[in-house]
CSV table of C-alpha atoms in Angstrom, one decimal:
chain,number,residue,atom,x,y,z
A,1,MET,CA,22.6,-20.3,14.0
A,2,GLU,CA,26.1,-20.3,15.7
A,3,GLY,CA,27.5,-22.4,18.4
A,4,GLY,CA,27.0,-21.9,22.2
A,5,ASN,CA,24.2,-19.8,23.5
A,6,ARG,CA,24.6,-17.1,20.9
A,7,SER,CA,22.8,-16.9,17.6
A,8,THR,CA,22.7,-14.7,14.5
A,9,VAL,CA,19.2,-13.7,13.6
A,10,THR,CA,18.7,-13.0,10.0
A,11,TYR,CA,15.0,-12.2,10.2
A,12,PHE,CA,12.1,-11.6,12.7
A,13,ILE,CA,8.5,-12.6,12.6
A,14,LEU,CA,6.0,-9.8,13.7
A,15,VAL,CA,3.1,-11.2,15.7
A,16,GLY,CA,0.9,-8.2,14.8
A,17,LEU,CA,-1.9,-6.4,16.7
A,18,THR,CA,-3.9,-9.6,17.1
A,19,GLU,CA,-3.6,-13.3,16.4
A,20,LYS,CA,-7.4,-13.9,16.1
A,21,PRO,CA,-8.1,-14.8,12.4
A,22,GLU,CA,-11.7,-13.4,12.5
A,23,LEU,CA,-10.3,-9.9,13.4
A,24,GLN,CA,-7.7,-9.8,10.7
A,25,LEU,CA,-9.8,-8.5,7.8
A,26,PRO,CA,-12.0,-6.0,9.7
A,27,LEU,CA,-8.8,-4.5,11.3
A,28,PHE,CA,-7.1,-4.4,8.0
A,29,LEU,CA,-10.0,-2.5,6.4
A,30,LEU,CA,-10.3,-0.2,9.4
A,31,PHE,CA,-6.6,0.8,9.6
A,32,LEU,CA,-6.3,1.0,5.8
A,33,GLY,CA,-9.2,3.4,5.8
A,34,ILE,CA,-7.8,5.5,8.7
A,35,TYR,CA,-4.3,5.6,7.2
A,36,LEU,CA,-5.0,6.0,3.5
A,37,PHE,CA,-8.3,7.7,3.0
A,38,LEU,CA,-9.7,9.3,6.2
A,39,PHE,CA,-7.0,11.1,8.1
A,40,THR,CA,-3.3,10.3,7.9
A,41,VAL,CA,-2.3,10.5,4.2
A,42,VAL,CA,-5.1,12.7,2.8
A,43,GLY,CA,-5.3,14.9,5.9
A,44,ASN,CA,-1.6,15.6,6.4
A,45,LEU,CA,-0.8,15.9,2.7
A,46,ASP,CA,-3.7,18.4,2.3
A,47,MET,CA,-2.4,20.3,5.3
A,48,ILE,CA,1.1,20.5,3.9
A,49,THR,CA,-0.1,21.5,0.4
A,50,LEU,CA,-2.5,24.1,1.6
A,51,ILE,CA,0.1,25.8,3.8
A,52,ARG,CA,2.6,25.7,1.0
A,53,LEU,CA,0.3,27.2,-1.6
A,54,SER,CA,-1.5,29.8,0.6
A,55,SER,CA,0.6,32.9,1.0
A,56,HIS,CA,-1.5,34.2,4.0
A,57,LEU,CA,-0.5,31.0,5.9
A,58,HIS,CA,3.2,31.6,5.5
A,59,ASN,CA,3.8,32.4,9.2
A,60,PRO,CA,5.6,30.6,12.0
A,61,MET,CA,2.5,28.8,13.4
A,62,TYR,CA,1.6,27.2,10.0
A,63,TYR,CA,5.2,26.6,9.2
A,64,LEU,CA,5.6,24.5,12.3
A,65,LEU,CA,2.2,22.9,11.7
A,66,SER,CA,3.3,21.7,8.2
A,67,SER,CA,6.5,20.3,9.7
A,68,LEU,CA,4.3,18.4,12.3
A,69,SER,CA,2.1,17.1,9.5
A,70,PHE,CA,5.2,15.8,7.7
A,71,ILE,CA,6.4,14.0,10.9
A,72,ASP,CA,3.0,12.5,11.6
A,73,LEU,CA,2.7,11.2,8.0
A,74,SER,CA,6.3,9.8,8.1
A,75,TYR,CA,6.2,7.8,11.3
A,76,SER,CA,2.7,6.5,10.5
A,77,THR,CA,3.9,5.3,7.1
A,78,VAL,CA,7.1,3.7,8.6
A,79,ILE,CA,5.1,1.3,10.8
A,80,THR,CA,1.5,1.2,9.3
A,81,THR,CA,2.6,-0.4,6.0
A,82,LYS,CA,4.1,-3.4,7.8
A,83,MET,CA,1.1,-3.6,10.2
A,84,LEU,CA,-1.3,-3.7,7.2
A,85,MET,CA,0.7,-6.5,5.6
A,86,ASN,CA,0.5,-8.5,8.9
A,87,PHE,CA,-3.3,-8.6,8.6
A,88,VAL,CA,-3.2,-10.3,5.1
A,89,ILE,CA,0.0,-12.5,5.4
A,90,GLU,CA,0.2,-15.6,7.5
A,91,LYS,CA,3.7,-14.9,8.6
A,92,ASN,CA,4.8,-11.3,8.5
A,93,ILE,CA,8.6,-11.7,8.1
A,94,ILE,CA,10.9,-8.7,8.3
A,95,SER,CA,14.7,-9.1,7.7
A,96,TYR,CA,17.2,-8.0,10.4
A,97,PRO,CA,18.4,-4.9,8.3
A,98,GLU,CA,14.8,-3.9,7.6
A,99,CYS,CA,13.9,-4.2,11.3
A,100,MET,CA,16.8,-2.0,12.3
A,101,THR,CA,16.0,0.5,9.6
A,102,GLN,CA,12.4,0.6,10.7
A,103,LEU,CA,13.4,1.1,14.3
A,104,TYR,CA,15.8,3.9,13.3
A,105,PHE,CA,13.3,6.0,11.2
A,106,PHE,CA,10.5,5.3,13.7
A,107,SER,CA,12.7,6.7,16.5
A,108,VAL,CA,13.7,9.7,14.4
A,109,PHE,CA,10.2,10.8,13.8
A,110,VAL,CA,8.7,10.0,17.2
A,111,ILE,CA,11.5,11.9,19.0
A,112,SER,CA,11.2,14.7,16.5
A,113,GLU,CA,7.5,15.0,17.2
A,114,CYS,CA,8.1,15.3,21.0
A,115,HIS,CA,10.2,18.4,20.4
A,116,MET,CA,8.1,19.7,17.6
A,117,LEU,CA,5.0,19.8,19.8
A,118,ALA,CA,7.1,21.7,22.4
A,119,ALA,CA,8.2,24.2,19.7
A,120,MET,CA,4.6,24.7,18.6
A,121,VAL,CA,3.4,25.4,22.2
A,122,TYR,CA,6.3,27.9,22.6
A,123,ASP,CA,5.1,29.6,19.4
A,124,ARG,CA,1.6,30.0,20.9
A,125,TYR,CA,3.1,31.2,24.2
A,126,VAL,CA,5.0,34.0,22.4
A,127,ALA,CA,1.9,34.9,20.3
A,128,ILE,CA,-0.5,35.1,23.2
A,129,CYS,CA,1.8,36.4,26.0
A,130,SER,CA,4.1,38.7,24.0
A,131,PRO,CA,2.1,39.6,20.8
A,132,LEU,CA,4.0,42.8,20.2
A,133,LEU,CA,7.4,40.9,20.1
A,134,TYR,CA,6.0,38.0,18.1
A,135,ASN,CA,7.4,38.9,14.7
A,136,PHE,CA,10.9,39.5,16.2
A,137,THR,CA,10.9,36.5,18.6
A,138,MET,CA,9.5,34.0,16.0
A,139,SER,CA,11.2,35.3,12.9
A,140,SER,CA,11.7,33.0,9.9
A,141,GLN,CA,15.3,32.5,10.9
A,142,VAL,CA,14.3,31.4,14.4
A,143,CYS,CA,11.7,29.0,13.0
A,144,CYS,CA,14.3,27.4,10.8
A,145,TRP,CA,16.7,27.0,13.7
A,146,LEU,CA,13.8,25.5,15.8
A,147,VAL,CA,12.9,22.9,13.1
A,148,ALA,CA,16.6,22.1,12.5
A,149,GLY,CA,17.0,21.5,16.3
A,150,VAL,CA,13.9,19.3,16.4
A,151,TYR,CA,15.2,17.0,13.6
A,152,SER,CA,18.7,17.0,15.1
A,153,MET,CA,17.2,15.7,18.4
A,154,GLY,CA,15.4,13.0,16.5
A,155,LEU,CA,18.5,11.9,14.5
A,156,ILE,CA,20.8,11.9,17.6
A,157,GLY,CA,18.3,9.9,19.7
A,158,ALA,CA,17.5,7.4,16.9
A,159,THR,CA,21.2,6.9,16.2
A,160,ALA,CA,21.8,6.2,19.9
A,161,HIS,CA,18.9,3.7,20.2
A,162,THR,CA,19.8,1.9,16.9
A,163,VAL,CA,23.6,1.6,17.6
A,164,CYS,CA,22.8,0.1,21.1
A,165,MET,CA,20.4,-2.3,19.5
A,166,LEU,CA,23.0,-3.5,16.9
A,167,ARG,CA,25.2,-4.7,19.7
A,168,VAL,CA,22.5,-7.0,21.1
A,169,ASP,CA,22.6,-10.8,20.6
A,170,PHE,CA,19.3,-12.4,20.0
A,171,CYS,CA,18.9,-16.0,21.1
A,172,LYS,CA,15.4,-16.2,22.6
A,173,GLY,CA,13.7,-16.8,19.3
A,174,ASN,CA,12.9,-14.3,16.5
A,175,VAL,CA,9.2,-13.7,17.1
A,176,ILE,CA,8.5,-10.1,18.0
A,177,ASN,CA,5.3,-9.6,20.0
A,178,HIS,CA,4.4,-6.4,18.3
A,179,TYR,CA,3.3,-5.1,14.9
A,180,HIS,CA,6.6,-3.2,14.2
A,181,CYS,CA,10.2,-3.3,15.4
A,182,ASP,CA,10.2,-1.4,18.8
A,183,LEU,CA,12.7,-1.2,21.5
A,184,PHE,CA,11.3,-3.3,24.4
A,185,PRO,CA,9.8,-6.1,22.2
A,186,LEU,CA,13.3,-6.5,20.6
A,187,LEU,CA,15.1,-6.4,23.9
A,188,LYS,CA,12.9,-9.2,25.3
A,189,LEU,CA,14.5,-11.5,22.7
A,190,SER,CA,18.0,-10.6,23.9
A,191,CYS,CA,20.4,-13.0,25.5
A,192,SER,CA,23.1,-10.5,26.2
A,193,SER,CA,23.2,-7.8,28.9
A,194,ASN,CA,20.5,-5.1,28.3
A,195,PHE,CA,21.9,-2.7,31.0
A,196,ILE,CA,23.3,-0.2,28.5
A,197,ASN,CA,20.2,-0.4,26.3
A,198,GLU,CA,17.8,0.1,29.2
A,199,LEU,CA,19.9,3.0,30.5
A,200,VAL,CA,19.9,4.7,27.1
A,201,VAL,CA,16.1,4.2,26.8
A,202,LEU,CA,15.5,5.6,30.3
A,203,CYS,CA,17.9,8.6,29.9
A,204,LEU,CA,16.6,9.5,26.4
A,205,SER,CA,13.0,9.0,27.4
A,206,THR,CA,13.4,11.3,30.3
A,207,PHE,CA,15.0,13.9,28.1
A,208,ASN,CA,12.8,13.5,25.0
A,209,ILE,CA,9.5,13.1,26.9
A,210,PHE,CA,9.7,14.9,30.2
A,211,LEU,CA,11.7,17.9,29.1
A,212,PRO,CA,9.2,18.8,26.3
A,213,THR,CA,6.4,18.0,28.7
A,214,LEU,CA,7.8,20.4,31.3
A,215,THR,CA,8.3,23.1,28.5
A,216,ILE,CA,4.7,22.6,27.4
A,217,LEU,CA,3.2,22.7,30.9
A,218,THR,CA,5.1,25.8,31.8
A,219,SER,CA,4.1,27.5,28.6
A,220,TYR,CA,0.4,26.7,29.1
A,221,VAL,CA,0.5,28.0,32.6
A,222,PHE,CA,1.5,31.4,31.2
A,223,ILE,CA,-0.9,31.0,28.2
A,224,ILE,CA,-3.9,30.3,30.4
A,225,ALA,CA,-3.0,33.1,32.8
A,226,SER,CA,-2.8,35.5,29.8
A,227,ILE,CA,-6.1,34.3,28.4
A,228,LEU,CA,-7.9,34.8,31.7
A,229,ARG,CA,-6.8,38.4,31.7
A,230,ILE,CA,-8.5,39.0,28.3
A,231,CYS,CA,-11.6,41.2,28.9
A,232,SER,CA,-13.5,40.1,25.8
A,233,THR,CA,-15.3,36.8,25.9
A,234,GLU,CA,-14.8,36.5,22.2
A,235,GLY,CA,-11.1,37.0,22.6
A,236,ARG,CA,-10.8,34.4,25.3
A,237,SER,CA,-12.9,31.9,23.2
A,238,LYS,CA,-10.6,32.5,20.2
A,239,ALA,CA,-7.5,32.1,22.2
A,240,PHE,CA,-8.7,28.8,23.8
A,241,SER,CA,-9.9,27.4,20.4
A,242,THR,CA,-6.4,28.1,19.0
A,243,CYS,CA,-4.8,25.9,21.7
A,244,SER,CA,-7.5,23.2,22.1
A,245,SER,CA,-6.5,20.8,19.4
A,246,GLN,CA,-2.8,21.3,20.4
A,247,ILE,CA,-3.7,20.3,24.0
A,248,SER,CA,-5.5,17.2,22.7
A,249,ALA,CA,-2.6,16.1,20.5
A,250,VAL,CA,-0.1,16.7,23.4
A,251,ALA,CA,-2.2,14.7,25.9
A,252,VAL,CA,-2.6,11.7,23.5
A,253,PHE,CA,1.0,11.6,22.3
A,254,PHE,CA,2.9,12.2,25.5
A,255,GLY,CA,0.4,10.1,27.6
A,256,SER,CA,1.0,7.1,25.3
A,257,LEU,CA,4.8,7.5,25.3
A,258,SER,CA,5.0,8.0,29.0
A,259,PHE,CA,3.0,4.8,29.5
A,260,MET,CA,5.4,2.8,27.3
A,261,TYR,CA,9.1,3.9,27.5
A,262,PRO,CA,10.2,5.5,30.8
A,263,GLN,CA,10.2,2.2,32.7
A,264,PRO,CA,12.5,-0.8,33.2
A,265,LEU,CA,12.2,-3.7,30.7
A,266,SER,CA,11.2,-6.1,33.6
A,267,VAL,CA,7.9,-4.2,34.2
A,268,SER,CA,7.0,-3.3,30.6
A,269,CYS,CA,4.0,-5.0,29.1
A,270,THR,CA,4.2,-5.7,25.4
A,271,ASP,CA,0.4,-6.3,24.9
A,272,GLN,CA,-0.5,-3.1,26.6
A,273,GLY,CA,2.3,-1.3,24.7
A,274,LYS,CA,0.8,-2.5,21.4
A,275,VAL,CA,-2.6,-0.9,22.2
A,276,SER,CA,-0.9,2.3,23.5
A,277,SER,CA,1.2,2.7,20.4
A,278,VAL,CA,-2.0,2.7,18.2
A,279,PHE,CA,-3.1,5.9,19.9
A,280,TYR,CA,-0.1,8.0,18.8
A,281,THR,CA,0.3,6.1,15.5
A,282,MET,CA,-3.3,6.6,14.3
A,283,LEU,CA,-5.2,9.0,16.6
A,284,ASN,CA,-2.5,11.7,16.9
A,285,PRO,CA,-2.3,12.4,13.2
A,286,LEU,CA,-6.1,12.6,13.2
A,287,ILE,CA,-6.1,15.3,15.9
């Protein structure tokens, strides 16, 4: 601690998902099973391996899908490992550098997923609405540029959030009411001005959430219109089934993010934010 009203925090304590002792073990087993055995690790690794090894799956749709699986696996791993530790350790301590590192990589992969989902919907838009031009419009070079752009958006956004967080002075304790280092729970401990941080969060949230959402909605308007023009019932059913899981993932992911981030710090609710973040951390990789 230093003099005055300022302090230098060397570590934080993560409250976790719940403080009720009787729920710690059941939740630990539940989330460990979901993460390790049922869906996240096994499911995404199987998806990536299958797409890599199967030559008939070497096309833009599956290339983007394997990238999405990698992103899902990465951001789930970044925060789930600490969350699981919190269920079995009395005080889940995370150092200041570890906290900032977790925030950075979490932001990289979540922002990347926003744009990856938009890229995948664009791929389906081209495949359904312009099938004759698909091989030209979604060439391997275009796919590489799309994926590079997606990760660039994630790196730029994460860097902006983390740099802004590094300038914050923490003097309202070191207990984070969350199960990982997130933007608003950290800012609630700040004793310095949060204006720049909140402005960056609102601007980047608008860009990284609403712009992909607008792209996705516009694409699906054209996709649905094209599907309804298909004469064959079997053809319509096949086209809808191709998009159904994508629509579910988009709804869960963007619905959870829109509930949490594009709002001022003064009206954000950390407890509801913890529950909401579980949806895109665990349920989205499942879908």
